[in-house]
Coordinates of C-alpha atoms in Angstrom, one line a residue:
M21 CA -0.8 -251.9 -9.3
S22 CA 0.2 -248.4 -8.0
Y23 CA -1.9 -245.4 -6.9
R24 CA -1.1 -241.7 -7.5
A25 CA -3.2 -239.0 -6.1
P26 CA -4.8 -236.9 -9.0
L27 CA -3.4 -233.6 -7.5
R28 CA -3.8 -231.5 -10.7
D29 CA -7.5 -232.3 -10.9
M30 CA -7.9 -231.8 -7.2
R31 CA -6.3 -228.4 -7.4
F32 CA -8.6 -227.6 -10.4
V33 CA -11.7 -228.5 -8.3
L34 CA -10.6 -226.7 -5.2
H35 CA -9.1 -223.5 -6.5
E36 CA -10.6 -222.9 -10.0
L37 CA -14.2 -224.1 -9.4
F38 CA -14.9 -223.9 -5.7
E39 CA -12.5 -221.1 -4.6
A40 CA -11.2 -222.9 -1.5
E41 CA -9.1 -220.0 -0.3
A42 CA -12.2 -217.7 -0.2
H43 CA -14.2 -220.5 1.3
C44 CA -11.7 -220.9 4.1
A45 CA -11.7 -217.1 4.7
R46 CA -15.5 -217.1 5.1
L47 CA -15.1 -219.9 7.6
G48 CA -12.4 -218.0 9.4
N49 CA -9.8 -220.8 9.6
G50 CA -6.9 -218.9 8.1
L51 CA -6.0 -221.5 5.4
D52 CA -4.5 -220.1 2.2
R53 CA -3.8 -221.7 -1.1
A54 CA -0.2 -222.3 -0.5
L55 CA -0.9 -224.2 2.8
I56 CA -3.8 -226.2 1.2
D57 CA -1.5 -227.3 -1.7
E58 CA 1.3 -228.2 0.7
V59 CA -1.1 -230.4 2.7
L60 CA -2.4 -232.1 -0.4
E61 CA 1.1 -232.8 -1.7
E62 CA 2.2 -234.3 1.6
G63 CA -1.1 -236.3 1.7
A64 CA -0.5 -237.6 -1.8
R65 CA 3.0 -238.8 -0.8
Y66 CA 1.7 -240.5 2.3
A67 CA -1.2 -242.2 0.4
G68 CA 0.9 -243.3 -2.5
E69 CA 4.2 -244.3 -0.8
V70 CA 3.0 -245.5 2.6
I71 CA -0.6 -246.8 2.3
A72 CA -1.0 -248.0 -1.3
P73 CA 1.9 -250.6 -1.0
L74 CA 0.0 -252.2 1.8
N75 CA -3.2 -252.8 -0.1
R76 CA -2.5 -256.0 -1.9
E77 CA -1.1 -257.9 1.0
S78 CA -3.9 -256.7 3.3
D79 CA -6.3 -258.5 0.9
E80 CA -4.2 -261.7 0.9
R81 CA -3.6 -261.8 4.7
G82 CA -6.7 -260.1 6.0
A83 CA -7.5 -259.2 9.6
R84 CA -7.2 -262.1 12.1
L85 CA -8.9 -262.9 15.4
E86 CA -7.1 -265.0 18.0
H87 CA -8.1 -265.3 21.6
G88 CA -10.4 -262.3 21.4
A89 CA -7.7 -260.0 19.9
V90 CA -7.6 -258.8 16.3
S91 CA -4.4 -258.4 14.4
T92 CA -4.4 -256.0 11.4
P93 CA -2.5 -256.9 8.2
P94 CA 1.3 -256.3 8.1
G95 CA 2.3 -252.7 7.9
F96 CA -1.0 -251.3 9.2
R97 CA 0.3 -250.5 12.7
E98 CA 3.3 -248.6 11.4
A99 CA 1.3 -246.7 8.9
Y100 CA -1.4 -245.8 11.4
R101 CA 1.4 -244.5 13.7
Q102 CA 2.5 -242.2 11.0
Y103 CA -1.1 -241.2 10.4
V104 CA -1.4 -240.1 14.0
D105 CA 2.1 -238.6 14.5
N106 CA 1.8 -236.5 11.3
G107 CA -1.5 -235.0 12.3
W108 CA -3.7 -236.6 9.7
A109 CA -6.1 -238.0 12.4
S110 CA -6.7 -234.6 13.9
M111 CA -7.2 -232.9 10.5
T112 CA -11.0 -232.1 10.9
G113 CA -11.2 -232.2 14.7
P114 CA -12.4 -229.2 16.7
V115 CA -9.6 -226.8 17.5
E116 CA -10.7 -226.6 21.2
Y117 CA -9.8 -230.2 21.5
A118 CA -6.4 -230.0 19.7
G119 CA -7.9 -230.6 16.3
Q120 CA -6.8 -228.6 13.2
G121 CA -10.2 -227.6 12.1
F122 CA -9.7 -228.2 8.4
P123 CA -12.9 -227.8 6.3
Q124 CA -14.4 -230.8 4.6
L125 CA -13.8 -229.2 1.2
V126 CA -10.1 -229.7 1.7
A127 CA -10.1 -232.8 3.9
C128 CA -12.3 -234.7 1.5
M129 CA -9.5 -234.6 -1.1
F130 CA -7.1 -236.3 1.3
H131 CA -9.7 -238.8 2.4
E132 CA -10.4 -239.7 -1.2
M133 CA -6.6 -240.4 -1.5
L134 CA -6.8 -242.8 1.4
M135 CA -9.8 -244.6 -0.1
G136 CA -8.0 -245.0 -3.4
A137 CA -4.8 -246.2 -1.8
S138 CA -6.4 -248.8 0.5
L139 CA -10.0 -248.8 1.5
S140 CA -9.3 -251.4 4.2
F141 CA -6.8 -249.1 5.9
R142 CA -9.1 -246.1 5.8
I143 CA -12.0 -247.9 7.4
Y144 CA -10.2 -248.0 10.7
S145 CA -10.0 -244.2 11.0
G146 CA -13.0 -243.2 9.1
L147 CA -15.7 -243.7 11.7
T148 CA -13.6 -242.0 14.4
E149 CA -14.3 -238.6 12.8
G150 CA -18.0 -239.3 12.9
A151 CA -17.7 -240.3 16.6
V152 CA -15.9 -237.0 17.2
L153 CA -18.9 -235.1 15.7
A154 CA -21.5 -237.0 17.7
L155 CA -19.6 -236.7 21.0
H156 CA -18.8 -233.0 20.4
R157 CA -22.4 -232.1 19.7
H158 CA -24.2 -234.4 22.1
G159 CA -21.8 -235.5 24.9
S160 CA -21.7 -234.1 28.4
E161 CA -18.7 -231.9 29.3
A162 CA -17.4 -234.7 31.5
L163 CA -17.4 -237.2 28.7
K164 CA -15.9 -234.7 26.3
A165 CA -13.1 -233.9 28.8
I166 CA -12.1 -237.6 29.0
Y167 CA -12.7 -238.9 25.5
L168 CA -12.8 -236.2 22.9
A169 CA -9.2 -235.0 22.7
R170 CA -7.9 -238.6 22.6
L171 CA -10.3 -239.4 19.7
V172 CA -9.4 -236.2 17.9
S173 CA -5.7 -237.1 18.1
G174 CA -6.3 -240.7 16.8
A175 CA -4.8 -242.2 19.9
W176 CA -8.2 -243.7 20.5
T177 CA -10.5 -244.7 17.7
G178 CA -14.3 -244.9 17.4
T179 CA -17.0 -247.1 16.0
M180 CA -20.7 -246.9 15.3
C181 CA -22.7 -249.9 16.6
L182 CA -26.2 -250.0 15.1
T183 CA -26.9 -253.3 13.4
E184 CA -28.1 -256.4 15.0
A185 CA -28.9 -259.8 13.4
Q186 CA -32.6 -259.1 13.3
A187 CA -32.3 -255.3 13.0
G188 CA -30.5 -253.9 9.9
T189 CA -32.3 -251.1 8.1
D190 CA -35.2 -251.5 10.4
L191 CA -33.8 -250.2 13.7
A192 CA -37.2 -250.5 15.3
L193 CA -36.4 -254.2 15.8
L194 CA -33.3 -253.3 17.9
R195 CA -33.0 -255.3 21.2
T196 CA -29.8 -254.2 22.9
R197 CA -30.6 -253.0 26.4
A198 CA -29.2 -250.3 28.7
E199 CA -29.9 -250.5 32.4
P200 CA -29.5 -247.3 34.5
Q201 CA -27.1 -247.4 37.4
A202 CA -27.0 -245.4 40.6
D203 CA -23.9 -243.4 39.5
G204 CA -25.5 -242.2 36.3
S205 CA -23.9 -244.8 34.0
Y206 CA -25.7 -247.7 32.3
R207 CA -25.1 -251.4 31.9
V208 CA -25.3 -252.2 28.2
S209 CA -26.1 -255.8 27.0
G210 CA -26.6 -257.2 23.6
S211 CA -24.8 -258.1 20.4
K212 CA -24.0 -256.0 17.3
I213 CA -22.9 -257.3 14.0
F214 CA -21.0 -255.7 11.0
I215 CA -19.0 -253.4 13.3
S216 CA -16.2 -251.9 11.3
G217 CA -13.0 -251.6 13.4
G218 CA -14.8 -253.1 16.4
E219 CA -11.6 -254.6 17.6
H220 CA -8.0 -254.1 16.3
D221 CA -4.4 -253.4 17.4
L222 CA -4.0 -249.9 15.9
S223 CA -5.1 -247.7 18.9
E224 CA -4.9 -248.2 22.6
N225 CA -8.6 -247.7 23.1
I226 CA -11.8 -248.1 21.0
V227 CA -14.8 -246.0 21.9
H228 CA -18.1 -247.5 20.7
L229 CA -21.2 -245.5 20.1
V230 CA -24.0 -247.9 20.7
L231 CA -27.7 -247.7 20.0
A232 CA -29.8 -249.4 22.8
R233 CA -33.1 -249.3 24.6
L234 CA -33.7 -248.0 28.1
P235 CA -36.1 -250.0 30.3
D236 CA -38.9 -247.4 29.9
A237 CA -38.3 -247.0 26.2
P238 CA -41.4 -246.7 23.9
A239 CA -41.6 -249.2 21.1
G240 CA -40.1 -248.5 17.7
V241 CA -37.4 -246.0 16.7
R242 CA -38.7 -243.5 19.2
G243 CA -37.4 -245.6 22.0
I244 CA -33.7 -245.8 20.9
S245 CA -30.9 -244.1 22.9
L246 CA -27.3 -243.5 22.1
L247 CA -24.5 -244.5 24.6
L248 CA -20.7 -244.2 24.7
V249 CA -19.3 -247.5 25.6
P250 CA -15.4 -247.7 25.6
K251 CA -13.2 -250.7 25.4
F252 CA -11.3 -249.4 28.4
I253 CA -12.8 -246.9 30.8
G254 CA -11.1 -243.5 30.2
L255 CA -9.5 -241.7 33.1
P256 CA -9.6 -237.9 33.6
D257 CA -5.8 -237.7 33.1
G258 CA -6.1 -239.3 29.7
G259 CA -5.0 -242.7 30.8
L260 CA -6.8 -246.1 30.7
G261 CA -8.8 -247.6 33.5
E262 CA -10.3 -251.1 33.7
R263 CA -11.2 -253.2 30.7
N264 CA -14.9 -253.0 30.0
A265 CA -17.3 -256.0 29.7
L266 CA -17.3 -256.2 25.9
S267 CA -15.6 -258.4 23.4
C268 CA -15.2 -259.3 19.7
G269 CA -17.0 -262.7 19.2
A270 CA -16.1 -263.2 15.6
L271 CA -14.8 -261.6 12.4
E272 CA -17.0 -261.7 9.3
H273 CA -15.5 -263.6 6.2
K274 CA -16.1 -261.1 3.4
M275 CA -15.7 -260.9 -0.4
G276 CA -13.7 -257.7 0.0
I277 CA -12.1 -255.2 2.4
K278 CA -10.5 -258.2 4.0
G279 CA -7.8 -256.1 5.8
A280 CA -10.6 -254.3 7.7
A281 CA -11.9 -256.0 10.8
T282 CA -15.7 -256.4 10.5
C283 CA -16.7 -257.6 13.9
V284 CA -19.4 -259.2 15.9
M285 CA -19.4 -257.2 19.2
N286 CA -20.8 -258.6 22.4
F287 CA -21.7 -256.2 25.2
D288 CA -22.2 -258.2 28.5
G289 CA -23.2 -255.5 31.0
A290 CA -20.6 -253.1 29.7
T291 CA -20.4 -249.7 31.3
G292 CA -21.7 -246.9 29.2
W293 CA -22.9 -243.3 29.4
L294 CA -25.8 -241.6 27.6
L295 CA -25.1 -239.2 24.7
G296 CA -27.9 -236.6 24.3
E297 CA -31.3 -237.2 25.8
P298 CA -33.0 -240.5 26.5
H299 CA -34.8 -242.0 23.5
Q300 CA -33.2 -239.5 21.1
G301 CA -30.5 -241.8 20.0
L302 CA -31.4 -241.9 16.4
A303 CA -31.3 -238.2 16.0
C304 CA -27.9 -238.1 17.7
M305 CA -26.6 -240.9 15.6
F306 CA -27.6 -239.1 12.4
T307 CA -24.9 -236.5 13.3
M308 CA -22.5 -239.3 12.8
M309 CA -24.5 -241.1 10.0
N310 CA -24.5 -238.1 7.6
D311 CA -20.7 -237.9 7.9
A312 CA -20.4 -241.6 7.5
R313 CA -22.5 -241.6 4.3
F314 CA -20.5 -238.8 2.8
Q315 CA -17.4 -240.7 3.6
V316 CA -18.7 -243.9 2.0
G317 CA -19.4 -241.8 -1.1
L318 CA -15.7 -240.8 -1.1
Q319 CA -14.9 -244.5 -0.9
G320 CA -16.6 -245.1 -4.2
L321 CA -14.8 -242.0 -5.6
G322 CA -11.4 -243.2 -4.4
I323 CA -11.9 -246.7 -5.8
G324 CA -13.2 -245.3 -9.1
E325 CA -10.0 -243.2 -9.4
A326 CA -7.8 -246.1 -8.6
A327 CA -9.6 -248.2 -11.2
F328 CA -9.3 -245.6 -13.8
Q329 CA -5.6 -245.2 -13.2
A330 CA -5.0 -248.9 -13.4
A331 CA -7.1 -249.3 -16.6
L332 CA -5.4 -246.3 -18.3
G333 CA -1.9 -247.6 -17.5
Y334 CA -2.7 -251.0 -18.8
A335 CA -4.3 -249.7 -22.0
R336 CA -1.2 -247.6 -22.8
E337 CA 1.1 -250.7 -22.4
R338 CA -0.9 -253.6 -23.6
L339 CA -0.3 -254.4 -27.3
Q340 CA -3.1 -256.1 -29.1
S341 CA -4.2 -255.9 -32.8
R342 CA -4.0 -252.8 -35.0
A343 CA -6.0 -249.6 -34.9
L344 CA -9.0 -249.7 -37.3
G345 CA -7.6 -246.8 -39.3
G346 CA -4.2 -248.5 -39.8
P347 CA -1.2 -249.1 -37.5
A348 CA -0.6 -246.4 -34.9
Q349 CA 2.8 -247.7 -33.9
P350 CA 4.1 -249.7 -37.0
Q351 CA 7.4 -250.2 -35.2
Q352 CA 5.6 -252.4 -32.6
A353 CA 4.2 -255.9 -33.2
A354 CA 0.8 -254.5 -32.4
D355 CA -0.8 -251.2 -31.2
P356 CA -1.6 -250.4 -27.6
I357 CA -5.2 -251.1 -26.9
I358 CA -5.9 -247.4 -26.1
V359 CA -6.2 -246.9 -29.9
H360 CA -9.4 -248.9 -30.0
P361 CA -12.7 -247.0 -29.8
D362 CA -14.3 -249.4 -27.3
V363 CA -11.4 -249.2 -24.9
R364 CA -11.5 -245.4 -25.2
R365 CA -15.3 -245.6 -24.4
M366 CA -14.5 -247.5 -21.2
L367 CA -11.7 -245.1 -20.2
L368 CA -13.7 -242.0 -20.9
T369 CA -16.6 -243.4 -19.0
Q370 CA -14.4 -244.0 -16.0
K371 CA -12.7 -240.6 -16.4
T372 CA -15.8 -238.5 -16.7
L373 CA -17.7 -240.3 -14.0
V374 CA -14.8 -240.0 -11.6
E375 CA -14.0 -236.4 -12.3
G376 CA -17.7 -235.4 -12.3
S377 CA -18.2 -237.2 -9.0
R378 CA -15.2 -235.3 -7.5
L379 CA -17.1 -232.1 -8.4
L380 CA -20.2 -233.4 -6.7
A381 CA -18.2 -234.4 -3.6
A382 CA -16.6 -231.0 -3.3
Y383 CA -19.9 -229.2 -3.8
T384 CA -21.4 -231.3 -1.0
A385 CA -18.4 -230.8 1.2
R386 CA -18.7 -227.1 0.9
Q387 CA -22.3 -227.3 2.1
L388 CA -21.3 -229.4 5.1
D389 CA -18.7 -226.8 6.0
L390 CA -21.2 -223.9 5.7
E391 CA -23.8 -225.9 7.7
H392 CA -21.5 -225.5 10.8
G393 CA -19.4 -222.5 9.9
H394 CA -21.4 -220.0 7.9
P395 CA -21.2 -216.6 9.8
E396 CA -25.0 -216.1 9.5
P397 CA -27.7 -218.4 11.0
E398 CA -29.8 -218.4 7.9
G399 CA -26.7 -219.3 5.9
R400 CA -26.2 -222.3 8.2
R401 CA -29.8 -223.4 7.9
A402 CA -29.7 -223.1 4.1
A403 CA -26.5 -225.1 3.8
A404 CA -28.0 -227.8 6.1
R405 CA -31.0 -228.2 3.8
R406 CA -28.8 -228.4 0.8
A407 CA -26.4 -230.9 2.4
A408 CA -29.3 -233.1 3.5
L409 CA -30.6 -233.2 -0.1
L410 CA -27.2 -234.1 -1.5
I411 CA -26.0 -236.7 1.0
P412 CA -28.1 -239.6 -0.4
L413 CA -27.0 -238.7 -4.0
V414 CA -23.4 -238.7 -3.0
K415 CA -23.6 -241.9 -1.1
A416 CA -25.5 -243.9 -3.7
F417 CA -24.3 -242.5 -7.0
L418 CA -20.6 -242.3 -6.1
T419 CA -20.6 -245.9 -4.9
D420 CA -22.5 -247.1 -7.9
M421 CA -19.9 -245.2 -10.0
G422 CA -17.0 -246.8 -8.1
Q423 CA -18.4 -250.3 -8.8
E424 CA -18.9 -249.5 -12.5
A425 CA -15.4 -248.0 -12.8
A426 CA -13.9 -251.1 -11.1
S427 CA -15.9 -253.4 -13.4
L428 CA -14.7 -251.5 -16.5
A429 CA -11.1 -251.8 -15.3
V430 CA -11.5 -255.6 -15.1
Q431 CA -12.9 -255.4 -18.7
V432 CA -10.0 -253.3 -20.0
Y433 CA -7.5 -255.8 -18.5
G434 CA -9.5 -258.7 -20.1
G435 CA -8.5 -262.1 -18.7
H436 CA -5.7 -260.5 -16.7
G437 CA -8.3 -258.4 -14.9
Y438 CA -10.1 -261.5 -13.7
I439 CA -7.1 -263.0 -11.9
R440 CA -5.8 -261.8 -8.6
E441 CA -2.2 -261.0 -9.8
W442 CA -3.1 -257.6 -11.4
G443 CA -5.1 -256.2 -8.5
V444 CA -8.1 -254.8 -10.3
E445 CA -10.4 -257.6 -9.3
Q446 CA -9.7 -256.6 -5.6
L447 CA -11.0 -253.1 -6.4
M448 CA -14.2 -254.6 -7.7
R449 CA -14.6 -256.8 -4.6
D450 CA -13.7 -254.0 -2.2
S451 CA -16.1 -251.5 -3.8
R452 CA -19.1 -253.8 -3.6
I453 CA -19.7 -253.2 0.1
T454 CA -19.9 -249.4 -0.4
Q455 CA -23.3 -249.9 -2.2
I456 CA -24.6 -251.7 0.9
Y457 CA -23.3 -250.4 4.2
E458 CA -24.3 -247.1 6.0
G459 CA -27.7 -247.7 4.3
T460 CA -28.1 -249.5 1.1
N461 CA -28.3 -247.4 -2.1
G462 CA -32.0 -248.4 -2.3
I463 CA -32.5 -246.9 1.2
Q464 CA -30.6 -243.7 0.0
A465 CA -33.1 -243.5 -2.9
L466 CA -36.1 -243.8 -0.5
D467 CA -34.6 -241.2 1.7
L468 CA -34.2 -238.8 -1.2
I469 CA -37.9 -239.3 -2.3
R470 CA -39.6 -239.5 1.1
R471 CA -37.6 -237.1 3.4
K472 CA -36.0 -234.8 0.9
L473 CA -38.5 -234.5 -2.0
I474 CA -41.9 -235.2 -0.6
G475 CA -40.8 -233.9 2.9
D476 CA -40.8 -230.3 1.8
G477 CA -42.9 -230.6 -1.3
G478 CA -39.8 -230.3 -3.5
A479 CA -38.8 -226.9 -2.3
E480 CA -35.1 -227.5 -1.7
L481 CA -34.8 -229.5 -5.0
V482 CA -36.4 -226.7 -6.9
A483 CA -34.0 -224.2 -5.2
L484 CA -31.0 -226.3 -6.4
Q485 CA -32.5 -226.5 -9.9
D486 CA -33.0 -222.8 -10.0
E487 CA -29.4 -222.1 -9.0
L488 CA -28.0 -224.6 -11.6
T489 CA -30.3 -223.2 -14.3
A490 CA -29.1 -219.7 -13.7
L491 CA -25.4 -220.8 -13.9
C492 CA -26.1 -222.8 -17.1
E493 CA -28.0 -219.9 -18.7
R494 CA -24.9 -217.8 -18.3
Q495 CA -22.9 -220.4 -20.2
R496 CA -25.6 -220.7 -22.9
R497 CA -25.1 -217.1 -23.7
R498 CA -21.5 -217.7 -24.5
A499 CA -20.8 -218.6 -28.2
D500 CA -18.1 -221.1 -27.2
L501 CA -20.4 -222.9 -24.7
S502 CA -23.9 -222.6 -26.1
E503 CA -23.7 -226.1 -27.8
L504 CA -22.8 -227.7 -24.5
A505 CA -25.2 -225.7 -22.4
T506 CA -28.3 -226.4 -24.4
P507 CA -28.8 -230.1 -23.5
V508 CA -28.0 -229.4 -19.9
L509 CA -30.7 -226.8 -19.7
A510 CA -33.2 -229.1 -21.3
R511 CA -32.5 -231.8 -18.7
L512 CA -32.7 -229.3 -15.9
H513 CA -36.2 -228.3 -17.0
E514 CA -37.1 -231.9 -17.4
W515 CA -35.8 -232.7 -13.9
R516 CA -38.1 -230.0 -12.5
D517 CA -41.1 -231.5 -14.2
L518 CA -40.1 -235.0 -13.1
G519 CA -39.9 -234.1 -9.5
A520 CA -43.4 -232.7 -9.6
A521 CA -44.6 -235.8 -11.3
V522 CA -43.0 -238.0 -8.6
I523 CA -44.7 -236.1 -5.9
A524 CA -48.1 -236.3 -7.6
A525 CA -47.7 -240.0 -8.3
A526 CA -46.7 -240.7 -4.6
Q527 CA -49.8 -238.9 -3.4
D528 CA -52.0 -241.2 -5.5
D529 CA -50.2 -244.4 -4.7
P530 CA -47.6 -244.8 -1.9
E531 CA -46.0 -247.8 -3.8
E532 CA -44.8 -245.3 -6.4
I533 CA -42.3 -244.0 -3.8
G534 CA -40.4 -247.2 -3.8
A535 CA -41.0 -248.0 -7.5
C536 CA -39.5 -244.8 -8.8
S537 CA -36.9 -244.0 -6.1
V538 CA -33.8 -245.5 -7.5
D539 CA -34.4 -244.3 -11.0
F540 CA -35.2 -240.8 -9.7
L541 CA -31.9 -240.7 -7.8
Q542 CA -29.9 -241.9 -10.7
Y543 CA -31.6 -239.4 -13.1
S544 CA -31.0 -236.6 -10.6
A545 CA -27.3 -237.4 -10.2
Y546 CA -26.6 -237.7 -14.0
V547 CA -28.2 -234.3 -14.5
L548 CA -26.5 -232.7 -11.6
L549 CA -23.1 -233.9 -12.8
A550 CA -23.9 -232.5 -16.3
A551 CA -24.5 -229.1 -14.8
L552 CA -21.2 -229.4 -12.9
W553 CA -19.3 -230.5 -16.0
L554 CA -20.7 -227.5 -17.8
Q555 CA -19.1 -225.2 -15.1
A556 CA -15.8 -227.1 -15.5
A557 CA -16.0 -226.6 -19.2
A558 CA -16.5 -222.9 -18.7
R559 CA -13.5 -222.6 -16.5
A560 CA -11.4 -224.5 -19.0
Q561 CA -12.5 -222.2 -21.8
D562 CA -11.6 -219.2 -19.7
A563 CA -8.1 -220.6 -19.1
L564 CA -7.5 -221.3 -22.8
H565 CA -8.7 -217.8 -23.7
A566 CA -6.3 -216.4 -21.2
G567 CA -3.4 -218.3 -22.9
S568 CA -2.7 -220.8 -20.1
D569 CA 0.5 -222.7 -20.4
E570 CA -1.5 -225.9 -19.4
A571 CA -3.5 -226.0 -22.5
A572 CA -3.4 -229.8 -22.7
F573 CA -5.1 -230.1 -19.3
Y574 CA -7.9 -227.6 -20.2
E575 CA -8.4 -229.1 -23.6
A576 CA -8.8 -232.5 -21.9
K577 CA -11.5 -231.0 -19.7
L578 CA -13.4 -229.8 -22.7
H579 CA -13.1 -233.2 -24.4
S580 CA -14.3 -234.9 -21.2
A581 CA -17.3 -232.5 -20.9
R582 CA -18.3 -233.2 -24.5
F583 CA -18.0 -237.0 -23.9
Y584 CA -20.1 -236.8 -20.7
L585 CA -22.9 -234.8 -22.3
R586 CA -23.0 -236.9 -25.5
R587 CA -22.4 -240.4 -24.2
I588 CA -23.2 -240.4 -20.4
L589 CA -26.0 -237.9 -19.9
P590 CA -28.3 -239.8 -22.2
R591 CA -28.5 -242.4 -19.5
A592 CA -30.8 -240.0 -17.6
G593 CA -33.4 -240.6 -20.3
S594 CA -33.6 -244.3 -19.7
H595 CA -34.1 -243.7 -15.9
R596 CA -36.9 -241.2 -16.7
E597 CA -38.7 -243.7 -18.9
A598 CA -38.3 -246.4 -16.4
L599 CA -39.7 -244.5 -13.4
L600 CA -42.6 -243.1 -15.5
G601 CA -43.5 -246.8 -16.1
G602 CA -45.2 -246.8 -12.7
A603 CA -45.5 -249.2 -9.8
D604 CA -48.2 -251.5 -11.2
C605 CA -45.8 -253.6 -13.2
L606 CA -43.8 -254.2 -10.1
M607 CA -46.6 -254.9 -7.6
A608 CA -49.4 -256.5 -9.7
M609 CA -47.9 -259.9 -10.0
P610 CA -48.7 -262.2 -7.0
E611 CA -45.7 -263.3 -4.9
T612 CA -46.6 -266.9 -5.7
S613 CA -46.0 -266.2 -9.4
F614 CA -42.3 -265.4 -9.0
A615 CA -41.4 -269.1 -9.2
F616 CA -43.2 -272.4 -9.8

């Protein structure tokens, strides 16, 4: 199974819908369209020719732990060296620390390529970018001088150490301790589990960002601090000092992402330094967490694209039965299965969910860029509010989509999809974790309801709905788009009413928050994608009216938009009906009645 980056669609999203060149001009980074396209083309070559061929064997061989050292699968070290030497690691890093300062709107396309080519490989570098963000924003100048440039370059990698055996989602139960020392450092002791890239042989140092409690810490999440704890103590000249008192105690045996080392990390009085203020670790960690959740959404998107490509290729080649309307290829013993309506249903479901999710990812990436780079303070604040609203949608919906696309690929392949030889069952296994880590999708849904909807009384959601409604109203006034715009506008108005109903229900009964959260998130995402698909359809119509020499591409966009609005958007209605069903049917039955 091969992977090829969907460059034409990425260029459509970047240049024709989100005006990447103008976006970069606003941010002041000097990137133009020619350079952006050159970067994407080289990224596609690297992902398709260097990384994708490693994916199958990484699943077969996995990461291995021997005598405390982790070996990555064959080819990973050489591929990572290219990743560093060719500047991919420093792509989004701050320019004052030798980073290239690429905006997320552009970088997210390359990162999606890596996810689609090999999720296991991408995991090793993914959290480093989040560590760079946290250290850059919250670290002392002394820590930044030693560690930041090496992390930006990729010579050193980073991790995020939150979870403990008794403390997963509920970090109030965290027990890892940090004892202050006379020199201003801390001695960190405790064990963390599920640490991606906690130990490996790709980089010469690994910098762990660890949540721990100080001796005077108050109980609960208000008593958590964030510390930088390196595998080797960094020296001012960029070299390595003594080995720190930490180790990998075990590797988890997983259903997927077997090439990625998921570690149990033991800290035995390891030397660390505080990031940010004491007891403010959770706030500091969220600098890293929001990036991580966005990146996990891209994981779902990358796997969804890979699954679609695999299913489409197989459907074009696999000969089975005849088309219902008569032979499509009478010279063959049978027709390719792509002629069958149900196979087309699966392929179009994959295609429209993947391409719609790419639109949502790009829209969110633009907000993340503006949150930090908008020239006006109010512009930065507005973008921060919008990004905060969108992050749980991206993380949850895109990973659910990736799992659905992978499952559909298995179905298109039939029996061949269920066996290891063809590779699509690996996509389904690899994608499953994306719905769980960095906050399960149920937690994302609770975050959307509690912190983003109820937290401001629905103000930011209404602002988003107003903007989308205005865009869609313009399309409704066009004769060639009115039919597509009408159902989208109806859902946007319904979404507004539904948000108000959820807030009111939660005020009457707190259980309603959890009872309706997942359905509300799913409803919101389906409607948001519908609005984005309408904008894509408008651009396609404009190109066709202008006599584009890529008529087939734009016609496919219109076909896809129609399919999404007629066959996928109706899913929103079922989520609406479910959430309006209330919490009583979930909570009324006694626990003892679940089984006898």
